[in-house]
XYZ file of C-alpha atoms in Angstrom:
661
model
C 46.368 -16.676 23.435
C 43.719 -19.287 22.625
C 40.660 -18.673 20.480
C 38.568 -19.995 23.374
C 39.832 -17.277 25.736
C 39.403 -14.633 23.022
C 35.744 -15.560 22.536
C 35.013 -15.700 26.273
C 36.960 -12.577 27.257
C 34.196 -9.987 26.464
C 31.675 -11.963 28.434
C 34.038 -12.345 31.411
C 34.888 -8.619 31.231
C 31.207 -7.697 31.106
C 30.445 -9.878 34.124
C 33.372 -8.285 36.009
C 32.077 -4.791 35.143
C 28.508 -5.677 36.057
C 29.489 -6.901 39.538
C 31.532 -3.753 40.235
C 28.768 -1.555 38.827
C 26.168 -3.092 41.158
C 28.503 -2.548 44.135
C 29.027 1.059 43.053
C 25.302 1.714 42.778
C 24.664 0.210 46.222
C 27.385 2.421 47.813
C 26.609 5.481 45.695
C 26.585 8.911 47.293
C 22.991 10.173 47.630
C 23.911 13.869 47.590
C 26.466 16.437 46.497
C 30.046 16.028 47.622
C 32.821 18.368 48.607
C 35.363 20.283 46.475
C 34.381 20.450 42.754
C 31.394 18.036 42.874
C 28.799 20.781 43.146
C 30.365 22.960 40.490
C 30.586 20.026 38.031
C 26.933 19.123 38.752
C 25.825 22.712 38.071
C 27.864 22.795 34.872
C 26.473 19.482 33.654
C 22.855 20.449 34.488
C 23.127 23.790 32.706
C 25.716 22.843 30.086
C 27.967 25.494 31.558
C 31.729 25.880 32.056
C 33.162 24.166 35.135
C 36.426 25.007 36.892
C 39.752 24.337 35.088
C 40.607 22.371 33.073
C 37.025 22.549 31.845
C 36.463 18.830 31.105
C 34.096 19.594 28.171
C 33.460 15.933 27.272
C 32.290 15.212 30.827
C 29.961 18.243 30.798
C 28.502 17.176 27.463
C 27.959 13.467 28.297
C 26.897 14.056 31.928
C 24.539 16.800 30.749
C 22.938 14.476 28.181
C 22.674 11.791 30.865
C 20.988 14.202 33.331
C 18.721 15.402 30.517
C 16.676 12.214 31.083
C 15.952 13.231 34.664
C 12.742 15.140 34.007
C 11.245 12.140 32.230
C 12.414 9.838 35.023
C 10.925 12.149 37.676
C 7.613 12.364 35.812
C 7.407 8.539 35.679
C 8.516 8.095 39.319
C 5.860 10.579 40.549
C 3.215 9.406 38.078
C 2.377 6.091 36.517
C 5.336 4.293 38.083
C 4.982 5.845 41.527
C 5.984 3.327 44.134
C 7.972 1.317 41.578
C 10.725 3.758 40.701
C 12.562 5.416 43.604
C 12.589 9.211 43.902
C 15.983 10.461 42.858
C 17.600 13.876 42.928
C 19.601 15.347 40.059
C 22.852 14.876 41.903
C 22.189 11.210 42.543
C 21.572 10.707 38.827
C 24.913 12.458 38.050
C 26.635 10.305 40.682
C 25.226 7.248 38.917
C 26.899 8.481 35.702
C 30.260 8.200 37.381
C 29.432 4.643 38.515
C 28.505 3.637 34.973
C 31.690 5.188 33.517
C 33.858 3.446 36.078
C 32.216 0.105 35.445
C 32.766 0.590 31.704
C 36.386 1.377 32.382
C 36.755 -1.912 34.248
C 35.347 -3.729 31.215
C 38.169 -2.317 29.063
C 40.703 -2.929 31.780
C 39.714 -6.600 32.087
C 40.149 -6.929 28.294
C 43.564 -5.277 28.590
C 44.605 -7.747 31.296
C 43.520 -10.702 29.188
C 45.547 -9.285 26.316
C 48.813 -8.755 28.121
C 48.597 -11.890 30.277
C 47.404 -14.045 27.371
C 50.518 -13.252 25.425
C 52.734 -14.750 28.115
C 54.393 -18.013 27.363
C 52.754 -20.964 29.149
C 53.773 -21.192 32.781
C 55.641 -24.476 32.187
C 59.309 -25.186 32.820
C 59.285 -27.885 30.171
C 60.531 -26.264 26.971
C 60.132 -29.252 24.781
C 57.795 -28.336 21.922
C 56.412 -31.860 21.557
C 55.502 -32.039 25.215
C 53.686 -28.719 24.957
C 51.822 -29.810 21.873
C 50.784 -33.025 23.655
C 49.064 -31.060 26.495
C 45.680 -32.479 27.309
C 42.397 -30.777 26.556
C 41.781 -30.457 30.269
C 45.050 -28.608 30.626
C 44.089 -26.159 27.916
C 40.778 -25.557 29.590
C 42.496 -24.992 32.931
C 44.880 -22.437 31.379
C 41.975 -20.640 29.688
C 40.057 -20.521 32.954
C 43.144 -19.253 34.789
C 43.629 -16.525 32.192
C 40.013 -15.256 32.378
C 39.812 -15.647 36.155
C 43.081 -13.714 36.665
C 41.827 -10.903 34.399
C 38.604 -10.627 36.367
C 40.402 -10.733 39.724
C 42.912 -8.102 38.612
C 40.072 -5.815 37.437
C 38.234 -6.311 40.761
C 41.474 -5.489 42.655
C 41.457 -2.105 40.941
C 37.684 -1.741 41.224
C 37.714 -2.085 44.998
C 40.792 0.015 45.740
C 39.562 2.898 47.894
C 40.440 5.815 45.542
C 39.059 4.202 42.410
C 35.952 3.081 44.268
C 35.337 6.555 45.764
C 35.639 8.486 42.471
C 33.059 6.057 41.104
C 30.462 7.223 43.638
C 30.465 10.988 43.314
C 30.120 13.621 40.600
C 33.651 13.947 39.325
C 35.422 13.826 35.954
C 37.895 11.075 36.893
C 35.613 8.130 36.234
C 34.982 9.117 32.639
C 38.678 9.951 32.092
C 39.782 6.632 33.514
C 37.269 4.759 31.420
C 38.753 6.339 28.258
C 42.323 5.749 29.486
C 41.555 2.070 29.950
C 39.910 1.863 26.527
C 42.780 3.692 24.889
C 45.336 1.416 26.559
C 43.450 -1.719 25.374
C 43.194 -0.487 21.779
C 46.828 0.510 21.459
C 48.192 -2.595 23.171
C 46.107 -4.804 20.859
C 47.231 -2.703 17.942
C 50.991 -2.880 18.627
C 51.438 -6.170 20.467
C 49.195 -8.473 18.526
C 51.535 -9.816 15.826
C 48.805 -11.663 14.052
C 46.886 -8.486 13.199
C 46.635 -7.577 9.523
C 48.350 -4.191 8.596
C 45.051 -2.594 7.449
C 43.246 -3.638 10.581
C 46.192 -2.442 12.681
C 45.952 1.056 11.231
C 42.173 1.178 11.808
C 42.741 0.334 15.437
C 45.438 3.023 15.633
C 42.912 5.531 14.323
C 40.377 4.465 16.944
C 43.061 4.692 19.619
C 44.048 8.193 18.522
C 40.425 9.293 18.700
C 40.032 7.759 22.192
C 43.206 9.495 23.348
C 41.869 12.819 22.204
C 38.517 12.170 23.916
C 40.338 11.163 27.109
C 42.154 14.468 27.132
C 38.779 16.204 26.611
C 37.557 14.450 29.756
C 40.631 15.345 31.860
C 44.257 16.215 31.107
C 45.221 13.327 33.427
C 45.074 11.194 30.258
C 48.346 12.821 29.156
C 50.186 10.327 31.414
C 49.578 7.771 28.644
C 51.716 9.642 26.118
C 55.155 8.222 27.056
C 53.841 4.690 27.072
C 52.178 5.189 23.717
C 55.351 6.635 22.302
C 57.240 3.569 23.524
C 54.803 1.280 21.720
C 55.103 3.351 18.554
C 58.933 3.268 18.646
C 58.899 -0.453 19.288
C 56.865 -0.991 16.147
C 58.322 1.605 13.768
C 61.519 2.858 15.356
C 62.459 6.230 13.792
C 61.757 5.119 10.272
C 59.777 7.279 7.842
C 56.857 4.834 7.969
C 56.399 5.712 11.633
C 56.084 9.404 10.932
C 53.594 8.706 8.142
C 51.536 6.609 10.570
C 51.529 9.460 13.107
C 50.441 11.900 10.447
C 47.536 9.675 9.426
C 46.405 9.303 13.040
C 46.706 12.995 13.856
C 43.297 14.053 12.397
C 41.544 11.466 14.545
C 43.367 12.721 17.645
C 42.354 16.307 16.867
C 38.816 15.144 16.281
C 38.868 13.797 19.884
C 39.761 17.300 21.130
C 36.774 18.965 19.438
C 34.675 19.036 22.657
C 36.989 21.832 23.887
C 35.422 24.049 21.265
C 32.189 23.786 23.243
C 33.754 25.692 26.149
C 34.300 28.852 24.082
C 30.967 28.541 22.284
C 28.986 27.994 25.450
C 30.809 30.829 27.254
C 29.588 33.283 24.704
C 26.026 32.599 25.796
C 26.914 33.581 29.399
C 25.514 30.481 31.163
C 24.854 30.606 34.888
C 27.934 28.442 35.499
C 30.700 30.108 33.464
C 34.018 29.706 35.310
C 36.791 31.766 33.749
C 34.501 33.044 30.931
C 36.651 31.396 28.165
C 34.852 33.348 25.420
C 38.129 34.835 24.167
C 41.237 32.976 22.957
C 43.371 34.249 25.808
C 40.927 33.324 28.507
C 40.273 29.980 26.828
C 43.970 29.092 26.940
C 44.254 30.204 30.537
C 41.229 28.138 31.447
C 42.176 24.817 29.849
C 45.754 25.100 31.081
C 44.822 26.073 34.610
C 46.749 29.352 34.506
C 45.643 30.462 37.983
C 47.241 27.291 39.434
C 50.401 27.146 37.327
C 52.243 29.460 39.734
C 52.398 26.663 42.227
C 53.932 24.185 39.726
C 57.538 23.509 40.538
C 57.630 26.574 42.814
C 59.343 24.649 45.601
C 60.280 21.113 46.578
C 57.774 21.127 49.438
C 54.764 20.150 47.305
C 56.399 17.176 45.479
C 57.785 15.888 48.744
C 54.433 16.117 50.505
C 52.651 14.416 47.569
C 55.237 11.655 47.505
C 54.762 11.204 51.225
C 51.009 10.932 50.629
C 51.547 8.236 48.019
C 53.867 6.237 50.252
C 51.321 6.431 53.097
C 48.308 5.608 50.884
C 49.762 2.773 48.826
C 49.375 0.045 51.465
C 45.748 1.167 52.039
C 45.035 0.984 48.300
C 46.007 -2.644 47.841
C 46.845 -4.089 51.266
C 49.877 -5.970 52.407
C 48.349 -9.353 51.572
C 48.595 -8.672 47.865
C 52.257 -7.533 48.005
C 53.729 -11.018 47.267
C 51.532 -11.247 44.189
C 52.825 -7.876 42.991
C 56.434 -9.086 43.141
C 55.540 -12.343 41.355
C 53.617 -10.368 38.718
C 56.460 -7.979 37.953
C 58.932 -10.805 37.460
C 56.436 -12.979 35.537
C 55.332 -10.206 33.149
C 58.857 -9.003 32.355
C 59.949 -12.566 31.676
C 57.054 -13.481 29.404
C 55.848 -10.169 27.901
C 58.547 -7.565 28.403
C 56.927 -5.014 26.066
C 53.755 -4.888 28.156
C 55.834 -4.815 31.317
C 57.807 -1.763 30.145
C 54.578 -0.016 29.068
C 53.010 -0.516 32.490
C 56.217 0.506 34.302
C 56.468 3.688 32.213
C 52.755 4.384 32.880
C 53.346 3.988 36.590
C 56.391 6.316 36.630
C 54.727 8.957 34.479
C 51.548 8.964 36.594
C 53.556 9.335 39.805
C 55.589 12.164 38.309
C 52.393 13.879 37.145
C 50.722 13.550 40.561
C 53.551 14.578 42.858
C 53.916 17.942 41.117
C 50.178 18.659 41.184
C 49.427 21.606 43.526
C 46.285 19.955 44.915
C 45.231 18.972 48.395
C 43.028 16.172 46.998
C 45.732 14.609 44.862
C 44.633 10.944 45.344
C 42.730 10.570 42.026
C 45.808 11.723 40.078
C 47.615 8.548 41.190
C 44.905 6.331 39.704
C 46.750 5.576 36.448
C 49.654 4.382 38.586
C 47.244 2.180 40.540
C 45.961 0.820 37.217
C 49.504 -0.281 36.331
C 49.934 -1.876 39.777
C 46.650 -3.822 39.333
C 47.885 -5.105 35.997
C 51.072 -6.447 37.591
C 48.951 -8.014 40.332
C 46.840 -9.767 37.695
C 49.967 -11.149 36.103
C 51.043 -12.487 39.450
C 47.620 -14.038 40.000
C 47.766 -15.729 36.628
C 51.219 -17.139 37.411
C 49.857 -18.701 40.573
C 46.520 -19.937 39.119
C 48.236 -21.570 36.135
C 50.961 -23.208 38.245
C 52.043 -26.634 36.941
C 51.430 -28.288 40.285
C 47.750 -28.336 41.042
C 48.105 -28.154 44.756
C 50.052 -24.914 44.360
C 47.295 -23.539 42.152
C 44.604 -24.610 44.648
C 46.320 -23.039 47.677
C 47.188 -20.012 45.659
C 43.538 -19.595 44.603
C 42.357 -19.724 48.191
C 44.999 -17.164 49.162
C 44.117 -14.801 46.308
C 40.374 -14.984 47.067
C 40.980 -14.306 50.715
C 43.345 -11.385 50.011
C 40.865 -9.814 47.559
C 38.044 -10.306 50.045
C 40.019 -8.445 52.736
C 40.956 -5.821 50.155
C 37.302 -5.260 49.185
C 36.183 -5.059 52.834
C 38.932 -2.465 53.556
C 38.006 -0.542 50.452
C 34.339 -0.413 51.495
C 35.187 1.184 54.859
C 37.340 3.808 53.172
C 35.344 4.500 50.036
C 31.645 3.953 50.582
C 29.525 7.111 50.245
C 26.247 5.436 51.203
C 24.394 7.780 53.526
C 26.801 10.695 53.072
C 24.848 13.921 53.245
C 27.300 16.105 55.184
C 28.222 18.501 52.394
C 24.640 19.061 51.292
C 23.443 19.366 54.911
C 26.088 21.989 55.682
C 25.264 24.053 52.583
C 21.496 23.805 53.151
C 21.923 24.783 56.822
C 23.790 27.899 55.685
C 20.965 28.761 53.241
C 18.341 28.161 55.955
C 20.225 30.608 58.181
C 19.855 33.401 55.618
C 16.911 35.744 55.416
C 15.297 36.399 51.998
C 17.476 38.445 49.631
C 20.608 37.969 51.733
C 24.154 38.450 50.587
C 26.684 35.891 51.892
C 30.398 36.225 51.448
C 32.454 33.094 51.895
C 35.854 31.551 51.221
C 34.683 27.981 51.826
C 34.811 26.645 48.253
C 35.027 22.901 49.100
C 32.314 22.875 51.799
C 29.852 25.584 50.848
C 30.386 27.530 47.618
C 30.759 24.516 45.294
C 27.711 22.688 46.823
C 25.771 25.939 46.735
C 26.272 26.151 42.930
C 24.522 22.828 42.481
C 21.756 23.693 45.018
C 21.000 27.010 43.357
C 20.954 25.367 39.947
C 19.004 22.137 40.671
C 18.751 21.614 44.421
C 14.990 22.121 44.648
C 12.225 19.625 44.115
C 12.299 17.920 40.694
C 15.515 19.699 39.791
C 14.145 23.207 40.335
C 16.516 25.969 41.453
C 16.879 26.507 45.208
C 17.184 29.852 47.047
C 18.127 31.942 44.048
C 17.185 35.034 46.037
C 20.542 34.665 47.895
C 23.670 36.209 46.378
C 26.672 33.999 47.156
C 30.021 35.780 46.697
C 33.274 33.797 46.618
C 35.771 36.059 48.375
C 38.762 34.346 46.741
C 37.355 34.542 43.206
C 36.660 38.259 43.530
C 40.392 38.593 42.826
C 39.677 37.478 39.240
C 38.474 40.084 36.719
C 36.135 37.584 34.974
C 34.425 36.829 38.296
C 33.919 40.504 39.113
C 32.430 41.056 35.644
C 30.012 38.177 36.111
C 29.102 39.389 39.613
C 28.295 42.839 38.252
C 25.966 41.287 35.638
C 24.380 38.778 38.043
C 23.845 41.135 41.014
C 24.040 44.781 39.911
C 22.128 45.901 42.946
C 24.840 44.488 45.182
C 27.901 45.564 43.240
C 26.682 48.835 41.683
C 27.886 51.079 44.534
C 31.261 49.287 44.564
C 32.023 50.116 40.923
C 34.666 52.756 41.735
C 36.498 50.271 43.984
C 36.219 47.531 41.348
C 37.562 49.856 38.579
C 40.477 50.937 40.755
C 41.350 47.324 41.604
C 41.155 46.254 37.953
C 43.345 49.198 36.895
C 45.920 48.259 39.515
C 45.831 44.624 38.385
C 46.310 45.719 34.753
C 49.321 47.789 35.673
C 50.841 44.755 37.399
C 50.138 42.534 34.396
C 52.023 45.020 32.184
C 55.114 44.524 34.327
C 54.824 47.684 36.480
C 55.957 47.400 40.077
C 52.799 46.982 42.186
C 53.138 45.619 45.721
C 50.982 42.627 46.645
C 49.872 44.561 49.751
C 48.485 47.295 47.494
C 46.506 44.783 45.435
C 45.225 43.139 48.607
C 44.065 46.549 49.961
C 42.264 47.328 46.735
C 40.607 43.939 46.726
C 39.505 44.193 50.370
C 38.028 47.621 49.634
C 35.631 45.978 47.158
C 34.236 43.579 49.772
C 34.069 46.286 52.411
C 32.141 48.600 50.042
C 29.711 45.773 49.111
C 28.997 45.164 52.789
C 28.520 48.817 53.723
C 26.252 49.647 50.791
C 24.136 46.465 51.076
C 23.463 46.710 54.855
C 20.643 49.314 54.627
C 18.583 47.269 52.122
C 19.342 43.555 52.682
C 20.890 41.148 55.211
C 24.618 40.685 54.816
C 26.356 37.611 56.231
C 29.807 36.023 56.136
C 30.849 32.503 56.848
C 32.822 31.460 59.923
C 36.351 32.443 58.922
C 35.544 35.737 57.244
C 35.678 38.116 60.228
C 38.602 40.021 58.755
C 36.544 41.585 55.973
C 33.888 42.976 58.307
C 34.205 46.822 58.390
C 35.468 48.324 61.654
C 32.167 50.149 62.143
C 30.281 46.829 62.045
C 30.007 43.751 64.170
C 29.578 40.079 63.107
C 27.021 38.254 65.229
C 26.534 34.477 64.905
C 23.125 33.574 63.570
C 22.642 29.934 62.586
C 25.526 28.831 60.411
C 26.662 32.340 59.399
C 27.913 35.566 61.005
C 25.418 38.336 60.258
C 26.873 41.773 59.892
C 25.244 44.641 61.838
C 26.292 48.263 62.272
C 27.765 48.755 65.725
C 24.735 50.870 66.698
C 22.462 47.866 65.987
C 24.554 45.144 67.597
C 21.998 44.591 70.329
C 19.065 44.483 67.927
C 18.816 40.748 67.081
C 16.940 39.609 70.143
C 14.307 37.582 68.305
C 14.703 33.915 67.825
C 16.880 32.876 64.899
C 16.816 29.687 62.877
C 19.309 27.125 64.044
C 17.513 23.787 63.838
C 20.416 22.228 61.979
C 19.982 19.052 59.972
C 23.142 17.058 60.597
C 22.844 13.477 59.370
C 25.885 11.380 60.302
C 28.269 10.844 57.337
C 28.605 7.378 55.908
C 32.319 7.698 56.382
C 34.329 10.513 57.970
C 36.874 12.299 55.823
C 38.913 15.461 56.376
C 36.155 17.768 55.191
C 33.571 16.114 57.480
C 35.877 16.884 60.383
C 36.215 20.505 59.312
C 32.430 20.860 58.933
C 31.833 19.402 62.346
C 34.343 21.898 63.734
C 32.314 24.688 62.084
C 29.111 23.559 63.864
C 30.987 23.521 67.145
C 32.544 26.971 66.751
C 29.415 28.730 65.565
C 27.197 27.261 68.307
C 29.796 28.108 70.969
C 30.287 31.591 69.557
C 26.530 32.180 69.666
C 26.585 31.035 73.301
C 29.357 33.479 74.151
C 27.524 36.330 72.489
C 24.322 35.540 74.391
C 26.272 35.239 77.616
C 27.774 38.719 77.040
C 24.215 40.034 76.578
C 23.215 38.630 79.937
C 21.025 35.863 78.427
C 22.768 33.094 80.383
C 20.079 30.465 80.167
C 20.006 30.658 76.390
C 23.792 30.692 76.315
C 23.980 27.485 78.333
C 21.706 25.817 75.854
C 24.044 26.726 73.017
C 27.091 25.534 74.976
C 25.347 22.192 75.558
C 24.541 21.883 71.875
C 28.100 22.746 70.923
C 29.339 19.959 73.148
C 27.570 17.488 70.868
C 30.054 18.322 68.119
C 33.733 17.646 68.213
C 36.094 20.560 67.655
C 38.068 19.041 64.800
C 40.887 20.846 63.102
C 42.675 19.906 59.920
C 45.212 17.083 60.329
C 48.937 17.892 60.528
C 49.448 16.723 56.991
C 46.667 18.972 55.629
C 48.111 21.897 57.503
C 51.476 21.260 55.883
C 49.906 20.994 52.441
C 47.910 24.164 52.892
C 50.973 26.110 54.039
C 53.013 24.801 51.104
C 50.325 25.586 48.556
C 49.712 29.080 49.951
C 53.446 29.803 49.924
C 53.740 28.622 46.287
C 50.545 30.035 44.826
C 49.959 33.555 43.576
C 46.951 35.153 45.321
C 46.575 37.690 42.471
């Protein structure tokens, strides 16, 4: 690689990252998202413990980033009012993902320049004298082609729908991918740059080991790098003793990168508001960081890997488009011919990432394929460079036009699939549920992706200027009440709600302990003990406070009670009081149209339809036909969406493979 390209590479990579970062900020989500977005935001805002695997580095860095919000809000509402826009805490955290993703593209562009720049010149003439006689203009053209191909390859990844989307919401993937790209760049430069001095090579190896540990502290997804890194190490050292000494010297730096995990146990001892799994003991810490409650679904059947592989096959054309497929083939051939070591590293990264993702028992598995997409984008960049540096200028000219057109179509397609601009559906749904609740209400739900996770953020920082929102409401996750740590937290957080259910809780925990010791306890027995807890909470709370359940929770309502639709919840009344709620209820829903419609948006719209229609049927049964017709008319404004066929298959496979207790 030329000195000229080496000097210009950081500036070109920075320009590439800046363009992508601006696009991300323009298309950024303005509110909380589905699934774990709300829980991660609550954990970052309070420096708490998020769901497994914990992602302590993300919580630390995102929390420090969000720590500047009070100052920003004071300026935006004070001396700089009208100059700075009003932002919410969640939008600031979403911007953190955009910045991390843009930084990752900076390192990825440097990686592309490194692996492409080590290719032999794209010239069929092997005569050394002819190559040395190349003109200055030819050298400039090759340098420009190298930098341009690196930028185009990075933009290809930047505007792929999955990478783009995780850059717009509060998630851990953007930070993890940034560190994966940085780690890949450092190790490739360390092991493939033959001109590097031994002392400097070892220093880079130490930096790479530290980055690898930090990447694992951001998300275990970084583990997909390990086979590729081992390949690089074996290529350099083989199985000689020097290689083992080098690993031993790098080990302390790797362990240093894992130190953020210590924060999980330390913070859990202070019982923060967000304290998933309570990893304050060694046993619970190990269970938390390894995702023990999800491990039962790993390799439990072939259904999950087959479904995830089917997802990848269906999504791959949408990620890069058919127009770029010829460049992928050219890139694979070109890279293996001219830089086989880098080609094998990328191929191994692709295979490892796919193997990791297809066994993941997750409905939203898309981000776990991102390291594989990174490898594909690198091969595409190699193909672009082969075309741009073609010996015949007319081939390079036509190829440039083709590449620019293909990437333009790719970016336009990515925008329609990834943009979160104007997406408020998750926050609107959660706020509508809160608005439906009377002061001091208890709400029991199993809707983690759509309500419980967003509610964690809202109750932590969803008010004005990051203030808590509706902390008078006790939100109970019906699924998590199966976990002893959650029951213990619920007893501390809401003793007035759980106090009368203590005998049922103790009986359930004793039964669970017997099962964990290996005693024969039927799942039906555990389920009955668990349901008794929820039933007792409902019965003892009814005389003193409103009790509600979300749409799909009818089964836990005691037989001596009735669930009547009020707003976005079903309020529980004793059968003797079922005709009592004749006063007007709140149901002035705020339902802003989503920027793009995904599976969860469809499910939420179906919830609006069902609850409005159910309220209409209840009013009709009470003889209030005019009011009922109004609700039926409002319900017709929503479409009765159900989960897609693929999601139903995934859900059935996951439920069959997972352990409920």
